[in-house]
Amino acid sequence: MKRFQPQPGFVVQAYRYALDPNAAQEAALRSHCGAARAAYNWAVGWVTASWWQRKAEVTYGVAEDALTPWRPWSLPSLRKTFNEAKKTDPRFADWWEENSKEAYNTGLANASAAFDNYAKSKNGKRKGARMGAPRFKVKRKARLACRFTTGAIRVDAGGRHVTLPRLGTIRTHEPTGSLLTRVQDGTARILSATVRHERGRWFASFQVEVKRDLIRVSRPEVAVGIDLGVKTLVVMADSTGEIRTVANPRHYDGALRVLRRASRTVSRRQGPDRRTGRKPSKRWEKANAARNKVHHRVANLRTDALHKLTTAVSAEYGTVVVEDLNVVGMLRNRRVARRIADAGFGEIRRQLDYKTRWRHGTRTIVADRWYPSSKTCSGCGAVKAKLPLHVRTYECDVCGLVIDRDDNAALNLVALAAVGTTGTGVAGDRDTPALSKPRGADRKTRATHPRRTTGAGRAGGATLPHQRQEEARDRPQAEALTLW
């Protein structure tokens, strides 16, 4: 699909509203999401059928040029073949007309993207962890979602209803005036809408092209370094020397007692059993809904707190320095995994990234993952070879500085804004140039040589207290795509 390019002065953002559908509308919503899942499974089966056929033919000794050709997985090819098959395929022939075409297009587009990501991952052209071949979506586990790109997609004039293709007019749980006013003024245009069921209710998210005037921050000349932690969620040190801390609200820990009680109640009820085909009892469904309500409340509280924090930071400072944290690796530490997940480190960086772009004259600097911000002295620049996680106070062996570990890391981060680097050099070596490929640098922190200690500058980058960084090895790129 062709990516939408906004006009100059316009940005693409989402407006999300909770829905209050009636029984018939909720059944239609579930039918559309089920149609998207069915189309996705059809596409996966149709493409992989040629893979299995080729694999079997190889065992029969069929020549390479005589093998069954690969079936294409581009969206136009899948859409053309599906439109021909849906009228005769017994899996769709009886009910495909009940849903909008956008429901099936959602599943086909997701399947096409899944095959593209798999092929790029096999060829080494996609960053991140290796991706496996697309698999069928199970009804009980698949997320309910459907995207609409054409048809009647609008926010009604009353400000309490939205209209979607084939679904009709659905009442919203909250007013839609924030989007309706912009649409009526001509400063916003709805591009698409996505309905999704999460946290126990339905939501409609509108992708909108909005004319947004860049707003200046309150202190554009001030930079801030943000160090994330578990005991203290955020330690912010700005270029004026001021240090502020934000306590970790720990929403999940606060609800853990209630959650344990609700989980014990669920365990005493007769729940579902897929091995025997046993259906859950009404009492189990009621208890499970009460337990899910606790989870949903924790998630909503966390989302609200993170949005308030990132909005305040992006509205005040002209330069924000954040860390490139290996959150996946940090979650492998079972001692702090629950609290790290509850803090939402990745969400903080994601929100700061796009919120700072909405402000005039602001920028975000991402510190290198291997920069020892906690081990580097913020006063003289000396680097400790080792600094255990249980040591919460930094004591410099060279200049005698004694400072809180998190405060020291935040001061080192804000110094990157003045240095103009992201910390890709080897820590402790002031004259070491920045490497073009940070992952080619030495993973071990070297202690500063005594003759280089005095006046040593700060290298760039950042690490997080409580973070256990593991050695990353670059995987060799495959020369060609090997599907099987």
Tab-separated table of C-alpha atoms in Angstrom:
chain	number	residue	atom	x	y	z
A	1	MET	CA	0.000	0.000	0.000
A	2	LYS	CA	1.248	3.485	-0.810
A	3	ARG	CA	2.168	5.500	2.244
A	4	PHE	CA	0.284	8.756	2.625
A	5	GLN	CA	2.437	11.875	2.422
A	6	PRO	CA	0.987	14.836	4.348
A	7	GLN	CA	0.955	18.312	2.842
A	8	PRO	CA	3.336	21.009	4.113
A	9	GLY	CA	2.110	22.294	7.475
A	10	PHE	CA	0.013	19.168	8.057
A	11	VAL	CA	0.734	16.173	10.261
A	12	VAL	CA	-0.957	12.785	10.467
A	13	GLN	CA	-2.230	11.902	13.905
A	14	ALA	CA	-4.888	9.693	15.449
A	15	TYR	CA	-8.083	10.562	17.297
A	16	ARG	CA	-9.336	7.681	19.410
A	17	TYR	CA	-12.810	7.404	20.881
A	18	ALA	CA	-14.532	4.724	22.930
A	19	LEU	CA	-17.745	3.365	21.444
A	20	ASP	CA	-21.066	2.342	22.995
A	21	PRO	CA	-22.540	-0.021	20.375
A	22	ASN	CA	-25.846	-1.770	20.897
A	23	ALA	CA	-26.186	-5.556	20.670
A	24	ALA	CA	-26.730	-5.611	16.900
A	25	GLN	CA	-23.846	-3.227	16.254
A	26	GLU	CA	-21.487	-5.226	18.463
A	27	ALA	CA	-22.390	-8.391	16.569
A	28	ALA	CA	-21.635	-6.582	13.306
A	29	LEU	CA	-18.304	-5.364	14.677
A	30	ARG	CA	-17.320	-8.886	15.669
A	31	SER	CA	-18.422	-10.183	12.272
A	32	HIS	CA	-16.194	-7.683	10.450
A	33	CYS	CA	-13.207	-8.529	12.644
A	34	GLY	CA	-13.860	-12.221	12.096
A	35	ALA	CA	-13.993	-11.646	8.344
A	36	ALA	CA	-10.591	-9.946	8.501
A	37	ARG	CA	-9.188	-12.950	10.351
A	38	ALA	CA	-10.732	-15.382	7.831
A	39	ALA	CA	-9.252	-13.467	4.890
A	40	TYR	CA	-5.853	-13.451	6.585
A	41	ASN	CA	-5.960	-17.212	7.116
A	42	TRP	CA	-7.049	-17.763	3.515
A	43	ALA	CA	-4.094	-15.719	2.242
A	44	VAL	CA	-1.626	-17.595	4.447
A	45	GLY	CA	-2.992	-20.947	3.307
A	46	TRP	CA	-3.066	-19.989	-0.364
A	47	VAL	CA	0.534	-18.748	-0.436
A	48	THR	CA	2.060	-21.499	1.693
A	49	ALA	CA	0.273	-24.205	-0.321
A	50	SER	CA	2.749	-23.631	-3.143
A	51	TRP	CA	5.620	-23.870	-0.649
A	52	TRP	CA	4.513	-27.281	0.548
A	53	GLN	CA	3.907	-28.431	-3.015
A	54	ARG	CA	7.408	-27.438	-4.080
A	55	LYS	CA	8.876	-29.166	-1.045
A	56	ALA	CA	7.049	-32.387	-1.913
A	57	GLU	CA	8.066	-32.196	-5.574
A	58	VAL	CA	11.719	-31.883	-4.602
A	59	THR	CA	11.485	-35.182	-2.760
A	60	TYR	CA	10.030	-36.756	-5.934
A	61	GLY	CA	13.064	-35.669	-7.937
A	62	VAL	CA	11.305	-33.010	-10.010
A	63	ALA	CA	13.687	-30.655	-11.775
A	64	GLU	CA	14.043	-27.086	-10.519
A	65	ASP	CA	12.545	-25.508	-13.628
A	66	ALA	CA	9.546	-27.867	-13.471
A	67	LEU	CA	8.575	-27.099	-9.881
A	68	THR	CA	5.298	-25.403	-9.035
A	69	PRO	CA	5.830	-21.633	-9.308
A	70	TRP	CA	5.827	-19.487	-6.203
A	71	ARG	CA	2.511	-17.779	-5.536
A	72	PRO	CA	2.815	-13.984	-5.147
A	73	TRP	CA	1.839	-12.348	-1.868
A	74	SER	CA	1.513	-8.727	-2.955
A	75	LEU	CA	-1.737	-7.070	-1.921
A	76	PRO	CA	-3.071	-6.604	-5.504
A	77	SER	CA	-2.404	-10.277	-6.277
A	78	LEU	CA	-4.048	-11.487	-3.091
A	79	ARG	CA	-7.041	-9.219	-3.585
A	80	LYS	CA	-7.573	-10.322	-7.186
A	81	THR	CA	-7.360	-14.014	-6.343
A	82	PHE	CA	-9.560	-13.676	-3.266
A	83	ASN	CA	-12.307	-11.872	-5.181
A	84	GLU	CA	-12.390	-14.784	-7.607
A	85	ALA	CA	-12.375	-17.457	-4.924
A	86	LYS	CA	-14.803	-16.001	-2.372
A	87	LYS	CA	-17.866	-16.719	-4.519
A	88	THR	CA	-17.125	-20.423	-4.892
A	89	ASP	CA	-15.074	-21.246	-1.801
A	90	PRO	CA	-17.408	-22.949	0.724
A	91	ARG	CA	-15.678	-21.082	3.538
A	92	PHE	CA	-16.964	-17.716	2.210
A	93	ALA	CA	-19.753	-18.391	-0.290
A	94	ASP	CA	-22.601	-18.231	2.244
A	95	TRP	CA	-21.690	-15.133	4.241
A	96	TRP	CA	-19.071	-12.970	2.547
A	97	GLU	CA	-21.684	-10.398	1.438
A	98	GLU	CA	-22.644	-9.651	5.044
A	99	ASN	CA	-19.504	-7.595	5.686
A	100	SER	CA	-17.820	-4.647	4.064
A	101	LYS	CA	-15.061	-5.280	1.531
A	102	GLU	CA	-12.758	-3.329	3.824
A	103	ALA	CA	-12.907	-6.165	6.351
A	104	TYR	CA	-11.429	-8.658	3.873
A	105	ASN	CA	-8.961	-6.084	2.611
A	106	THR	CA	-7.712	-5.651	6.197
A	107	GLY	CA	-6.861	-9.334	6.467
A	108	LEU	CA	-5.228	-9.466	3.036
A	109	ALA	CA	-3.138	-6.358	3.732
A	110	ASN	CA	-1.949	-7.806	7.048
A	111	ALA	CA	-1.009	-11.077	5.360
A	112	SER	CA	0.912	-9.275	2.623
A	113	ALA	CA	2.833	-7.260	5.220
A	114	ALA	CA	3.572	-10.418	7.230
A	115	PHE	CA	5.070	-12.186	4.206
A	116	ASP	CA	7.107	-9.091	3.309
A	117	ASN	CA	8.537	-8.880	6.821
A	118	TYR	CA	9.353	-12.584	6.789
A	119	ALA	CA	11.154	-12.362	3.442
A	120	LYS	CA	13.137	-9.272	4.487
A	121	SER	CA	14.094	-10.914	7.755
A	122	LYS	CA	15.357	-14.016	5.957
A	123	ASN	CA	17.398	-11.860	3.588
A	124	GLY	CA	18.850	-9.787	6.414
A	125	LYS	CA	17.146	-6.602	5.210
A	126	ARG	CA	14.985	-6.155	8.301
A	127	LYS	CA	16.264	-4.978	11.662
A	128	GLY	CA	15.336	-6.658	14.891
A	129	ALA	CA	14.773	-10.267	15.834
A	130	ARG	CA	14.278	-12.935	13.201
A	131	MET	CA	10.697	-13.362	12.072
A	132	GLY	CA	9.123	-16.696	11.308
A	133	ALA	CA	6.736	-17.561	8.506
A	134	PRO	CA	3.159	-16.255	8.916
A	135	ARG	CA	0.886	-18.649	10.776
A	136	PHE	CA	-2.874	-19.024	10.978
A	137	LYS	CA	-4.718	-16.857	13.487
A	138	VAL	CA	-6.716	-18.718	16.121
A	139	LYS	CA	-10.182	-17.422	16.873
A	140	ARG	CA	-9.805	-17.411	20.642
A	141	LYS	CA	-6.462	-15.556	20.536
A	142	ALA	CA	-6.703	-13.220	17.542
A	143	ARG	CA	-7.150	-9.534	18.275
A	144	LEU	CA	-10.408	-8.082	17.045
A	145	ALA	CA	-9.578	-5.256	14.635
A	146	CYS	CA	-10.768	-3.983	11.265
A	147	ARG	CA	-9.635	-0.996	9.179
A	148	PHE	CA	-11.751	1.133	6.845
A	149	THR	CA	-10.138	3.262	4.136
A	150	THR	CA	-13.076	3.959	1.794
A	151	GLY	CA	-16.777	4.589	2.129
A	152	ALA	CA	-18.747	6.668	4.610
A	153	ILE	CA	-16.242	7.512	7.343
A	154	ARG	CA	-17.193	10.600	9.298
A	155	VAL	CA	-17.880	12.182	12.662
A	156	ASP	CA	-21.517	13.205	12.907
A	157	ALA	CA	-22.540	16.789	13.549
A	158	GLY	CA	-24.042	16.045	16.968
A	159	GLY	CA	-20.630	15.273	18.378
A	160	ARG	CA	-21.653	11.933	19.955
A	161	HIS	CA	-21.826	9.578	16.972
A	162	VAL	CA	-19.519	8.241	14.256
A	163	THR	CA	-20.463	6.619	10.957
A	164	LEU	CA	-18.569	3.690	9.435
A	165	PRO	CA	-19.191	1.667	6.236
A	166	ARG	CA	-21.782	-1.116	6.627
A	167	LEU	CA	-21.785	-0.592	10.382
A	168	GLY	CA	-23.832	2.576	10.259
A	169	THR	CA	-23.986	5.218	12.973
A	170	ILE	CA	-22.540	4.195	16.338
A	171	ARG	CA	-22.767	6.219	19.519
A	172	THR	CA	-19.494	7.212	21.170
A	173	HIS	CA	-18.849	7.022	24.886
A	174	GLU	CA	-17.215	10.461	24.866
A	175	PRO	CA	-17.754	13.650	22.835
A	176	THR	CA	-16.002	13.903	19.489
A	177	GLY	CA	-15.863	17.681	19.439
A	178	SER	CA	-12.065	17.815	19.277
A	179	LEU	CA	-12.136	16.226	15.815
A	180	LEU	CA	-15.506	17.540	14.684
A	181	THR	CA	-14.453	21.175	15.136
A	182	ARG	CA	-11.338	20.702	13.021
A	183	VAL	CA	-13.243	18.905	10.268
A	184	GLN	CA	-15.885	21.636	10.103
A	185	ASP	CA	-13.204	24.354	9.998
A	186	GLY	CA	-11.421	22.617	7.146
A	187	THR	CA	-8.193	22.056	9.113
A	188	ALA	CA	-8.540	18.260	9.285
A	189	ARG	CA	-9.327	15.470	6.847
A	190	ILE	CA	-10.136	11.888	7.871
A	191	LEU	CA	-8.007	9.350	6.005
A	192	SER	CA	-9.066	6.053	7.561
A	193	ALA	CA	-10.709	4.514	10.629
A	194	THR	CA	-9.846	1.411	12.633
A	195	VAL	CA	-12.179	-0.315	15.073
A	196	ARG	CA	-10.571	-2.428	17.756
A	197	HIS	CA	-11.694	-4.327	20.839
A	198	GLU	CA	-9.335	-3.984	23.768
A	199	ARG	CA	-9.528	-3.574	27.529
A	200	GLY	CA	-13.106	-4.776	27.540
A	201	ARG	CA	-14.628	-2.286	25.109
A	202	TRP	CA	-14.670	-1.112	21.493
A	203	PHE	CA	-12.636	1.835	20.220
A	204	ALA	CA	-12.629	3.742	16.944
A	205	SER	CA	-9.330	5.326	15.928
A	206	PHE	CA	-9.385	7.886	13.098
A	207	GLN	CA	-6.209	8.578	11.142
A	208	VAL	CA	-6.480	12.279	10.370
A	209	GLU	CA	-4.445	14.754	8.378
A	210	VAL	CA	-4.389	17.800	10.646
A	211	LYS	CA	-3.061	21.292	10.100
A	212	ARG	CA	-0.978	21.857	13.180
A	213	ASP	CA	0.795	25.124	13.966
A	214	LEU	CA	4.129	24.510	15.653
A	215	ILE	CA	4.069	25.788	19.222
A	216	ARG	CA	7.200	27.067	20.908
A	217	VAL	CA	8.261	25.475	24.148
A	218	SER	CA	8.477	27.528	27.331
A	219	ARG	CA	12.290	27.189	27.625
A	220	PRO	CA	13.697	26.554	24.131
A	221	GLU	CA	17.318	27.220	25.138
A	222	VAL	CA	17.332	24.649	27.950
A	223	ALA	CA	18.229	20.989	27.408
A	224	VAL	CA	17.222	18.114	29.675
A	225	GLY	CA	18.659	14.655	30.196
A	226	ILE	CA	16.194	11.942	31.208
A	227	ASP	CA	17.380	8.908	33.151
A	228	LEU	CA	14.795	6.183	33.655
A	229	GLY	CA	14.696	3.862	36.626
A	230	VAL	CA	12.546	1.550	38.708
A	231	LYS	CA	12.679	3.083	42.185
A	232	THR	CA	12.397	6.566	40.681
A	233	LEU	CA	10.657	6.582	37.335
A	234	VAL	CA	12.370	9.672	35.878
A	235	VAL	CA	15.329	11.790	36.948
A	236	MET	CA	15.563	14.964	34.859
A	237	ALA	CA	18.668	17.148	34.892
A	238	ASP	CA	18.591	20.283	32.739
A	239	SER	CA	21.433	22.418	31.431
A	240	THR	CA	20.909	24.998	34.180
A	241	GLY	CA	21.888	22.452	36.839
A	242	GLU	CA	18.391	21.825	38.180
A	243	ILE	CA	17.534	18.185	38.961
A	244	ARG	CA	13.966	17.000	39.293
A	245	THR	CA	12.621	13.544	40.017
A	246	VAL	CA	9.314	11.856	39.262
A	247	ALA	CA	8.362	9.014	41.570
A	248	ASN	CA	7.313	5.705	40.075
A	249	PRO	CA	3.541	5.413	40.612
A	250	ARG	CA	3.718	1.585	40.489
A	251	HIS	CA	0.117	1.141	39.435
A	252	TYR	CA	0.442	-2.622	39.105
A	253	ASP	CA	1.935	-3.067	42.579
A	254	GLY	CA	-0.881	-0.969	44.007
A	255	ALA	CA	-3.484	-3.260	42.483
A	256	LEU	CA	-1.629	-6.504	43.147
A	257	ARG	CA	-3.515	-7.324	46.330
A	258	VAL	CA	-6.900	-6.890	44.670
A	259	LEU	CA	-5.685	-8.785	41.625
A	260	ARG	CA	-4.538	-11.770	43.681
A	261	ARG	CA	-7.894	-11.973	45.402
A	262	ALA	CA	-9.703	-11.809	42.071
A	263	SER	CA	-7.429	-14.490	40.609
A	264	ARG	CA	-8.125	-16.824	43.527
A	265	THR	CA	-11.838	-16.362	42.929
A	266	VAL	CA	-11.412	-17.270	39.261
A	267	SER	CA	-9.387	-20.378	40.113
A	268	ARG	CA	-12.233	-21.692	42.293
A	269	ARG	CA	-14.731	-21.518	39.466
A	270	GLN	CA	-15.226	-24.053	36.680
A	271	GLY	CA	-13.308	-22.588	33.796
A	272	PRO	CA	-12.921	-23.697	30.172
A	273	ASP	CA	-10.889	-26.765	29.255
A	274	ARG	CA	-9.842	-27.118	25.620
A	275	ARG	CA	-8.682	-30.695	26.139
A	276	THR	CA	-12.121	-31.970	27.147
A	277	GLY	CA	-14.199	-29.284	25.432
A	278	ARG	CA	-15.683	-28.092	28.741
A	279	LYS	CA	-17.392	-24.715	28.601
A	280	PRO	CA	-16.857	-22.132	31.354
A	281	SER	CA	-19.554	-21.628	33.921
A	282	LYS	CA	-21.443	-18.374	34.320
A	283	ARG	CA	-19.786	-17.775	37.681
A	284	TRP	CA	-16.335	-18.201	36.081
A	285	GLU	CA	-17.169	-15.708	33.342
A	286	LYS	CA	-18.388	-13.194	35.934
A	287	ALA	CA	-15.256	-13.631	38.074
A	288	ASN	CA	-12.978	-13.443	35.044
A	289	ALA	CA	-14.639	-10.202	33.921
A	290	ALA	CA	-14.023	-8.737	37.394
A	291	ARG	CA	-10.354	-9.729	37.218
A	292	ASN	CA	-9.966	-8.246	33.734
A	293	LYS	CA	-11.485	-5.017	34.999
A	294	VAL	CA	-8.592	-4.665	37.441
A	295	HIS	CA	-6.070	-5.185	34.645
A	296	HIS	CA	-7.825	-2.635	32.448
A	297	ARG	CA	-7.840	-0.037	35.220
A	298	VAL	CA	-4.092	-0.455	35.767
A	299	ALA	CA	-3.411	-0.087	32.049
A	300	ASN	CA	-5.546	3.053	31.827
A	301	LEU	CA	-3.827	4.633	34.836
A	302	ARG	CA	-0.403	3.899	33.380
A	303	THR	CA	-1.321	5.357	29.994
A	304	ASP	CA	-2.723	8.519	31.559
A	305	ALA	CA	0.353	9.062	33.754
A	306	LEU	CA	2.830	8.569	30.904
A	307	HIS	CA	0.965	10.954	28.611
A	308	LYS	CA	0.926	13.661	31.276
A	309	LEU	CA	4.645	13.208	31.915
A	310	THR	CA	5.754	13.278	28.283
A	311	THR	CA	3.462	16.196	27.433
A	312	ALA	CA	4.932	18.290	30.240
A	313	VAL	CA	8.524	17.501	29.186
A	314	SER	CA	7.967	18.188	25.489
A	315	ALA	CA	6.233	21.491	26.249
A	316	GLU	CA	9.065	22.855	28.409
A	317	TYR	CA	12.487	21.945	27.014
A	318	GLY	CA	14.046	22.672	23.645
A	319	THR	CA	16.328	19.611	23.648
A	320	VAL	CA	15.475	16.258	25.167
A	321	VAL	CA	18.142	13.577	25.602
A	322	VAL	CA	16.790	10.058	26.100
A	323	GLU	CA	18.363	6.638	26.313
A	324	ASP	CA	18.362	3.803	23.807
A	325	LEU	CA	17.402	1.064	26.232
A	326	ASN	CA	17.447	-2.661	25.564
A	327	VAL	CA	14.073	-3.200	27.176
A	328	VAL	CA	13.723	-6.748	25.826
A	329	GLY	CA	17.020	-7.704	27.417
A	330	MET	CA	16.114	-5.981	30.668
A	331	LEU	CA	12.908	-7.993	30.914
A	332	ARG	CA	14.988	-11.180	31.063
A	333	ASN	CA	15.997	-10.218	34.591
A	334	ARG	CA	13.260	-11.877	36.608
A	335	ARG	CA	14.031	-9.780	39.679
A	336	VAL	CA	12.988	-6.472	38.129
A	337	ALA	CA	11.051	-7.547	35.010
A	338	ARG	CA	7.634	-6.877	36.523
A	339	ARG	CA	8.523	-3.356	37.649
A	340	ILE	CA	10.250	-2.517	34.360
A	341	ALA	CA	7.179	-3.612	32.417
A	342	ASP	CA	4.962	-1.587	34.747
A	343	ALA	CA	7.084	1.548	34.254
A	344	GLY	CA	6.732	1.594	30.457
A	345	PHE	CA	10.233	2.653	29.385
A	346	GLY	CA	9.610	2.064	25.692
A	347	GLU	CA	6.350	3.999	25.735
A	348	ILE	CA	8.043	7.031	27.306
A	349	ARG	CA	10.583	7.227	24.492
A	350	ARG	CA	7.926	6.669	21.802
A	351	GLN	CA	5.745	9.479	23.100
A	352	LEU	CA	8.641	11.888	23.496
A	353	ASP	CA	9.741	11.182	19.929
A	354	TYR	CA	6.532	12.298	18.264
A	355	LYS	CA	5.507	14.974	20.764
A	356	THR	CA	8.772	16.880	20.401
A	357	ARG	CA	8.266	16.943	16.629
A	358	TRP	CA	5.037	18.857	17.195
A	359	ARG	CA	6.925	21.685	18.871
A	360	HIS	CA	8.848	24.466	17.147
A	361	GLY	CA	12.636	24.347	17.425
A	362	THR	CA	12.788	21.202	19.548
A	363	ARG	CA	14.896	18.116	19.014
A	364	THR	CA	15.363	14.701	20.553
A	365	ILE	CA	18.812	13.167	21.008
A	366	VAL	CA	18.960	9.410	21.481
A	367	ALA	CA	22.030	8.406	23.463
A	368	ASP	CA	23.969	5.357	22.391
A	369	ARG	CA	23.049	2.157	24.163
A	370	TRP	CA	26.607	1.387	25.273
A	371	TYR	CA	27.475	4.737	26.851
A	372	PRO	CA	28.146	4.257	30.612
A	373	SER	CA	26.205	7.202	31.969
A	374	SER	CA	26.050	5.677	35.442
A	375	LYS	CA	29.781	4.818	35.521
A	376	THR	CA	31.008	8.206	34.243
A	377	CYS	CA	31.723	10.984	36.701
A	378	SER	CA	29.661	14.057	35.869
A	379	GLY	CA	32.319	16.279	37.418
A	380	CYS	CA	35.637	15.208	35.878
A	381	GLY	CA	34.624	12.598	33.296
A	382	ALA	CA	36.445	9.663	34.878
A	383	VAL	CA	34.935	6.246	34.175
A	384	LYS	CA	34.679	3.402	36.618
A	385	ALA	CA	35.445	-0.058	35.311
A	386	LYS	CA	32.646	-1.599	37.386
A	387	LEU	CA	29.676	-0.225	39.270
A	388	PRO	CA	27.311	-2.874	40.718
A	389	LEU	CA	23.610	-2.231	40.553
A	390	HIS	CA	23.153	-2.302	44.306
A	391	VAL	CA	25.473	0.712	44.685
A	392	ARG	CA	23.084	3.656	44.539
A	393	THR	CA	25.641	6.393	45.336
A	394	TYR	CA	28.407	7.318	42.906
A	395	GLU	CA	31.782	8.085	44.507
A	396	CYS	CA	34.482	9.283	42.133
A	397	ASP	CA	37.954	7.903	42.886
A	398	VAL	CA	39.631	10.823	41.097
A	399	CYS	CA	37.887	14.058	42.100
A	400	GLY	CA	36.048	12.735	45.158
A	401	LEU	CA	32.568	13.643	43.887
A	402	VAL	CA	29.757	11.964	45.843
A	403	ILE	CA	26.374	12.050	44.126
A	404	ASP	CA	23.282	9.941	43.689
A	405	ARG	CA	23.718	7.386	40.944
A	406	ASP	CA	20.606	8.414	38.993
A	407	ASP	CA	21.391	12.131	39.315
A	408	ASN	CA	24.877	11.491	37.981
A	409	ALA	CA	23.502	9.612	34.975
A	410	ALA	CA	21.025	12.389	34.183
A	411	LEU	CA	23.790	15.003	34.298
A	412	ASN	CA	25.887	12.964	31.882
A	413	LEU	CA	22.941	12.684	29.525
A	414	VAL	CA	22.216	16.399	29.424
A	415	ALA	CA	25.897	17.024	28.671
A	416	LEU	CA	25.394	15.255	25.334
A	417	ALA	CA	23.264	18.151	24.107
A	418	ALA	CA	26.217	20.548	24.454
A	419	VAL	CA	28.829	18.118	23.126
A	420	GLY	CA	26.704	17.357	20.070
A	421	THR	CA	27.382	13.625	20.061
A	422	THR	CA	25.359	10.522	20.757
A	423	GLY	CA	28.056	8.575	22.468
A	424	THR	CA	29.145	6.146	19.805
A	425	GLY	CA	32.813	6.265	20.816
A	426	VAL	CA	34.493	4.016	23.354
A	427	ALA	CA	33.707	5.198	26.852
A	428	GLY	CA	36.565	6.897	28.656
A	429	ASP	CA	38.566	7.835	25.559
A	430	ARG	CA	37.954	11.495	24.908
A	431	ASP	CA	39.872	11.600	21.639
A	432	THR	CA	38.222	8.498	20.221
A	433	PRO	CA	36.167	9.501	17.164
A	434	ALA	CA	32.545	8.497	16.854
A	435	LEU	CA	32.104	5.246	14.999
A	436	SER	CA	29.824	5.019	12.003
A	437	LYS	CA	28.582	1.636	13.273
A	438	PRO	CA	28.088	1.782	17.063
A	439	ARG	CA	27.660	-1.987	17.301
A	440	GLY	CA	31.220	-2.409	16.120
A	441	ALA	CA	32.561	-0.701	19.251
A	442	ASP	CA	34.066	-2.468	22.221
A	443	ARG	CA	31.313	-3.695	24.507
A	444	LYS	CA	33.414	-3.507	27.692
A	445	THR	CA	33.896	-0.197	29.469
A	446	ARG	CA	37.562	0.654	29.867
A	447	ALA	CA	38.723	2.526	32.930
A	448	THR	CA	40.189	5.951	32.225
A	449	HIS	CA	43.989	6.086	32.159
A	450	PRO	CA	45.376	8.245	35.027
A	451	ARG	CA	47.079	10.637	32.616
A	452	ARG	CA	43.796	11.145	30.763
A	453	THR	CA	41.666	11.628	33.865
A	454	THR	CA	42.109	15.340	34.432
A	455	GLY	CA	39.791	17.338	32.244
A	456	ALA	CA	38.493	14.303	30.424
A	457	GLY	CA	35.366	15.077	28.497
A	458	ARG	CA	32.185	13.108	28.590
A	459	ALA	CA	31.559	10.581	25.892
A	460	GLY	CA	28.086	10.308	24.436
A	461	GLY	CA	25.310	7.778	24.968
A	462	ALA	CA	23.469	6.315	27.954
A	463	THR	CA	22.653	3.251	29.965
A	464	LEU	CA	20.029	2.756	32.618
A	465	PRO	CA	20.514	1.824	36.273
A	466	HIS	CA	19.141	-1.692	36.892
A	467	GLN	CA	19.928	-2.540	33.267
A	468	ARG	CA	21.790	-5.755	32.479
A	469	GLN	CA	23.197	-5.279	29.037
A	470	GLU	CA	24.180	-8.414	27.198
A	471	GLU	CA	26.663	-8.693	24.389
A	472	ALA	CA	24.923	-8.281	21.027
A	473	ARG	CA	26.170	-10.309	18.122
A	474	ASP	CA	25.374	-9.296	14.598
A	475	ARG	CA	23.714	-12.104	12.726
A	476	PRO	CA	25.125	-12.869	9.293
A	477	GLN	CA	22.890	-11.876	6.444
A	478	ALA	CA	21.541	-14.631	4.264
A	479	GLU	CA	22.629	-14.467	0.664
A	480	ALA	CA	19.188	-15.387	-0.630
A	481	LEU	CA	15.720	-16.071	0.701
A	482	THR	CA	15.338	-19.677	1.816
A	483	LEU	CA	11.689	-20.210	2.545
A	484	TRP	CA	11.979	-23.848	3.513
